[in-house]
Amino acid sequence: MADNLTQLQENIRACDKCRLCETRTHVVFGEGNPRATLLFVGEGPGEWEDKQGRPFVGKAGQLLDNMMAAIGLKREEVYIANVVKCRPPGNRDPEPDEVAACIGYLREQVRRIHPKIIVCLGRIAMREILHETAGIMRMHGKVFYRTGFYIIPTYHPSALLRNPDLKREAWSDLKTVRRILDEVNNEENTWDLPAVDGKPPKAWL
Ligand code: URA
Ligand code: SF4
């Protein structure tokens, strides 16, 4: 599977499926453990990510590293990706046609990594992965179970940098992530989780 991921990365290195290819420096594919249990999905590369070709390496990335560390996770053990792989100019939101062109790559990543938990960082990732249009203020910290994945939306680290008051709520979300991770890691506890074959509740927190 790991090789599959590298193959995919190779395939999109020169992607020109949307206009973002004209202004990018690097395609930012994503990085981490190709067999990660936990996948973080952001929105799209910013300036530093575009320069370096790596996800979450700017200020928001430092905060994400700290957020992971707070729940005992290292960058190397998770996988980090984005909804769009090329930087939208000036860090604007990606346009719907850009997301439409790129989202297939994220789907392929999910299929190949096959994480058990997906953490959506911010509104855009939540909208594309969970198809929830309600605001992140309302949805953050809830645990969804969809087609084999636990999906947990939380605030984007950039939002936390702009509004540090939200960090308390984000911390509570992270503790939820840690708890679900411990449960999926501990087979003996799986009775605690919603049935995989039954009809799991839409949100169970
Ligand atoms: N913000 C994102 O959404 N993704 C990155 O990779 C960096 C900043
Ligand atoms: Fe290709 Fe995605 Fe980059 Fe658009 S954003 S050029 S679809 S890799």
Short mmCIF file of C-alpha atoms and ligand atoms in Angstrom, two decimals:
data_model
loop_
_atom_site.label_atom_id
_atom_site.label_comp_id
_atom_site.label_asym_id
_atom_site.label_seq_id
_atom_site.Cartn_x
_atom_site.Cartn_y
_atom_site.Cartn_z
CA MET A 1 0.00 0.00 0.00
CA ALA A 2 2.84 2.36 0.85
CA ASP A 3 4.21 1.98 -2.67
CA ASN A 4 0.77 2.68 -3.99
CA LEU A 5 0.79 5.99 -2.18
CA THR A 6 4.20 6.90 -3.57
CA GLN A 7 2.94 5.98 -7.02
CA LEU A 8 -0.04 8.28 -6.59
CA GLN A 9 2.22 11.09 -5.41
CA GLU A 10 4.42 10.58 -8.45
CA ASN A 11 1.36 10.68 -10.71
CA ILE A 12 0.19 14.08 -9.51
CA ARG A 13 3.55 15.85 -9.23
CA ALA A 14 2.81 17.69 -12.48
CA CYS A 15 -1.00 17.77 -12.25
CA ASP A 16 -2.67 20.47 -14.32
CA LYS A 17 -6.31 19.57 -13.74
CA CYS A 18 -7.19 23.00 -12.36
CA ARG A 19 -5.97 26.60 -12.55
CA LEU A 20 -4.08 26.33 -9.25
CA CYS A 21 -1.30 24.63 -11.19
CA GLU A 22 -0.47 27.98 -12.79
CA THR A 23 0.48 29.73 -9.56
CA ARG A 24 1.81 26.94 -7.37
CA THR A 25 5.48 26.23 -6.68
CA HIS A 26 4.98 22.65 -5.48
CA VAL A 27 2.12 20.20 -5.36
CA VAL A 28 1.71 19.43 -1.66
CA PHE A 29 0.66 15.82 -1.68
CA GLY A 30 0.72 15.17 2.07
CA GLU A 31 3.04 13.18 4.29
CA GLY A 32 3.25 10.82 7.21
CA ASN A 33 2.77 7.18 7.99
CA PRO A 34 1.27 5.42 4.93
CA ARG A 35 -0.47 3.05 7.38
CA ALA A 36 -1.65 5.72 9.77
CA THR A 37 -4.69 5.09 11.95
CA LEU A 38 -5.29 8.81 12.10
CA LEU A 39 -5.53 11.17 9.13
CA PHE A 40 -5.64 14.95 9.50
CA VAL A 41 -7.11 16.85 6.57
CA GLY A 42 -6.60 20.59 6.16
CA GLU A 43 -7.81 22.93 3.48
CA GLY A 44 -4.91 23.60 1.16
CA PRO A 45 -1.27 24.62 1.20
CA GLY A 46 -0.28 28.11 2.34
CA GLU A 47 2.82 30.07 1.44
CA TRP A 48 5.35 27.94 3.34
CA GLU A 49 3.79 24.68 2.28
CA ASP A 50 3.85 25.81 -1.36
CA LYS A 51 7.54 26.73 -1.03
CA GLN A 52 8.57 23.51 0.67
CA GLY A 53 6.14 21.04 -0.87
CA ARG A 54 5.14 19.77 2.59
CA PRO A 55 1.85 20.12 4.46
CA PHE A 56 1.48 22.25 7.59
CA VAL A 57 5.02 23.59 7.93
CA GLY A 58 4.17 27.25 8.59
CA LYS A 59 2.76 28.80 11.76
CA ALA A 60 -0.44 26.77 11.57
CA GLY A 61 1.73 23.69 11.16
CA GLN A 62 3.69 24.47 14.32
CA LEU A 63 0.44 24.74 16.19
CA LEU A 64 -0.78 21.47 14.65
CA ASP A 65 2.45 19.81 15.84
CA ASN A 66 1.78 21.12 19.34
CA MET A 67 -1.82 19.98 19.20
CA MET A 68 -0.69 16.49 18.22
CA ALA A 69 1.99 16.46 20.90
CA ALA A 70 -0.63 17.41 23.49
CA ILE A 71 -2.35 14.08 22.86
CA GLY A 72 0.87 12.12 22.59
CA LEU A 73 1.11 11.98 18.79
CA LYS A 74 4.09 12.56 16.56
CA ARG A 75 3.81 13.83 13.01
CA GLU A 76 5.50 10.64 11.72
CA GLU A 77 2.82 8.35 13.09
CA VAL A 78 -0.17 10.11 11.56
CA TYR A 79 -0.84 11.22 7.99
CA ILE A 80 -1.44 14.85 7.07
CA ALA A 81 -3.12 15.90 3.83
CA ASN A 82 -5.26 18.67 2.39
CA VAL A 83 -8.46 19.02 0.36
CA VAL A 84 -6.58 20.76 -2.46
CA LYS A 85 -2.95 19.99 -3.17
CA CYS A 86 -1.91 23.35 -4.63
CA ARG A 87 -1.93 26.71 -2.92
CA PRO A 88 -4.85 29.01 -3.71
CA PRO A 89 -3.32 32.45 -4.44
CA GLY A 90 -3.30 34.69 -1.37
CA ASN A 91 -4.66 31.78 0.68
CA ARG A 92 -8.19 32.36 -0.57
CA ASP A 93 -10.69 29.51 -0.16
CA PRO A 94 -10.43 26.97 -2.96
CA GLU A 95 -13.13 27.42 -5.62
CA PRO A 96 -15.72 24.68 -6.04
CA ASP A 97 -14.32 23.63 -9.43
CA GLU A 98 -10.81 23.41 -7.94
CA VAL A 99 -12.06 21.21 -5.12
CA ALA A 100 -13.98 19.11 -7.63
CA ALA A 101 -10.83 18.63 -9.71
CA CYS A 102 -8.66 17.70 -6.72
CA ILE A 103 -10.86 15.81 -4.26
CA GLY A 104 -10.36 12.52 -6.09
CA TYR A 105 -6.74 12.54 -4.97
CA LEU A 106 -7.76 12.82 -1.32
CA ARG A 107 -10.21 9.96 -1.84
CA GLU A 108 -7.41 7.86 -3.29
CA GLN A 109 -5.20 8.72 -0.33
CA VAL A 110 -7.93 7.67 2.08
CA ARG A 111 -8.46 4.46 0.13
CA ARG A 112 -4.76 3.61 0.16
CA ILE A 113 -3.91 4.67 3.72
CA HIS A 114 -7.17 3.38 5.07
CA PRO A 115 -7.11 5.27 8.37
CA LYS A 116 -9.69 4.53 11.06
CA ILE A 117 -10.11 8.13 12.13
CA ILE A 118 -10.24 11.26 9.99
CA VAL A 119 -9.90 14.63 11.71
CA CYS A 120 -11.24 17.46 9.56
CA LEU A 121 -9.34 20.66 10.25
CA GLY A 122 -11.82 23.44 9.65
CA ARG A 123 -14.95 24.09 7.67
CA ILE A 124 -13.72 23.25 4.18
CA ALA A 125 -12.40 19.80 5.11
CA MET A 126 -15.57 19.13 7.10
CA ARG A 127 -17.76 20.16 4.17
CA GLU A 128 -15.92 17.98 1.67
CA ILE A 129 -15.45 14.89 3.85
CA LEU A 130 -18.57 14.91 5.96
CA HIS A 131 -20.84 16.80 3.55
CA GLU A 132 -22.00 18.89 6.48
CA THR A 133 -22.74 22.49 5.75
CA ALA A 134 -23.45 23.57 9.33
CA GLY A 135 -20.78 25.81 10.82
CA ILE A 136 -17.68 24.41 12.45
CA MET A 137 -18.72 26.21 15.67
CA ARG A 138 -21.64 23.82 15.91
CA MET A 139 -20.03 20.67 14.56
CA HIS A 140 -16.59 20.65 16.14
CA GLY A 141 -15.87 17.82 18.55
CA LYS A 142 -18.74 15.61 17.40
CA VAL A 143 -17.86 12.08 16.39
CA PHE A 144 -19.40 10.77 13.18
CA TYR A 145 -19.23 7.26 11.89
CA ARG A 146 -19.43 7.02 8.11
CA THR A 147 -18.59 4.08 5.87
CA GLY A 148 -15.95 2.61 8.11
CA PHE A 149 -14.34 5.79 9.39
CA TYR A 150 -14.72 7.83 12.51
CA ILE A 151 -14.77 11.44 11.40
CA ILE A 152 -14.20 14.26 13.86
CA PRO A 153 -14.32 17.91 12.81
CA THR A 154 -12.37 20.48 14.77
CA TYR A 155 -11.09 24.01 14.31
CA HIS A 156 -8.40 24.71 11.76
CA PRO A 157 -5.13 25.67 13.51
CA SER A 158 -5.18 28.97 11.56
CA ALA A 159 -8.53 29.76 13.16
CA LEU A 160 -6.99 29.07 16.57
CA LEU A 161 -4.11 31.44 15.76
CA ARG A 162 -6.62 34.14 14.84
CA ASN A 163 -8.84 33.44 17.81
CA PRO A 164 -6.94 31.87 20.73
CA ASP A 165 -10.15 31.80 22.80
CA LEU A 166 -11.20 28.79 20.72
CA LYS A 167 -8.23 26.77 21.95
CA ARG A 168 -10.12 25.54 24.98
CA GLU A 169 -12.81 23.98 22.78
CA ALA A 170 -10.15 22.59 20.44
CA TRP A 171 -8.45 20.96 23.41
CA SER A 172 -11.67 19.25 24.31
CA ASP A 173 -11.97 18.04 20.68
CA LEU A 174 -8.42 16.70 20.82
CA LYS A 175 -9.19 14.75 23.97
CA THR A 176 -12.11 13.21 22.09
CA VAL A 177 -9.74 12.28 19.25
CA ARG A 178 -7.38 10.68 21.76
CA ARG A 179 -10.22 8.72 23.35
CA ILE A 180 -11.50 7.36 20.02
CA LEU A 181 -7.93 6.51 19.02
CA ASP A 182 -7.40 4.59 22.25
CA GLU A 183 -10.65 2.73 21.66
CA VAL A 184 -9.85 1.69 18.11
CA ASN A 185 -6.33 0.72 19.21
CA ASN A 186 -7.68 -1.45 21.99
CA GLU A 187 -9.55 -4.38 20.48
CA GLU A 188 -10.96 -5.33 23.85
CA ASN A 189 -12.83 -2.09 23.98
CA THR A 190 -14.50 -2.30 20.60
CA TRP A 191 -17.78 -3.20 22.24
CA ASP A 192 -17.87 0.43 23.23
CA LEU A 193 -18.04 1.57 19.62
CA PRO A 194 -21.16 1.75 17.46
CA ALA A 195 -21.74 -1.46 15.48
CA VAL A 196 -19.91 -1.53 12.18
CA ASP A 197 -22.56 -3.54 10.40
CA GLY A 198 -25.54 -2.06 12.14
CA LYS A 199 -26.79 1.39 11.52
CA PRO A 200 -24.52 3.56 13.58
CA PRO A 201 -25.95 6.79 14.93
CA LYS A 202 -25.17 9.82 12.82
CA ALA A 203 -23.34 11.45 15.68
CA TRP A 204 -22.98 9.72 18.97
CA LEU A 205 -21.65 12.44 21.19
N1 URA B 1 -3.34 25.24 6.12
C1 URA B 1 -3.87 24.15 5.53
O1 URA B 1 -5.08 24.00 5.45
N2 URA B 1 -3.04 23.24 5.07
C2 URA B 1 -1.72 23.32 5.15
O2 URA B 1 -1.03 22.40 4.69
C3 URA B 1 -1.18 24.46 5.77
C4 URA B 1 -2.01 25.42 6.24
FE1 SF4 B 2 -4.16 19.21 -9.71
FE2 SF4 B 2 -5.25 19.47 -7.31
FE3 SF4 B 2 -3.22 21.00 -7.97
FE4 SF4 B 2 -5.58 21.40 -9.09
S1 SF4 B 2 -5.10 21.65 -6.90
S2 SF4 B 2 -3.63 21.34 -10.17
S3 SF4 B 2 -6.37 19.32 -9.25
S4 SF4 B 2 -3.18 18.79 -7.74
#
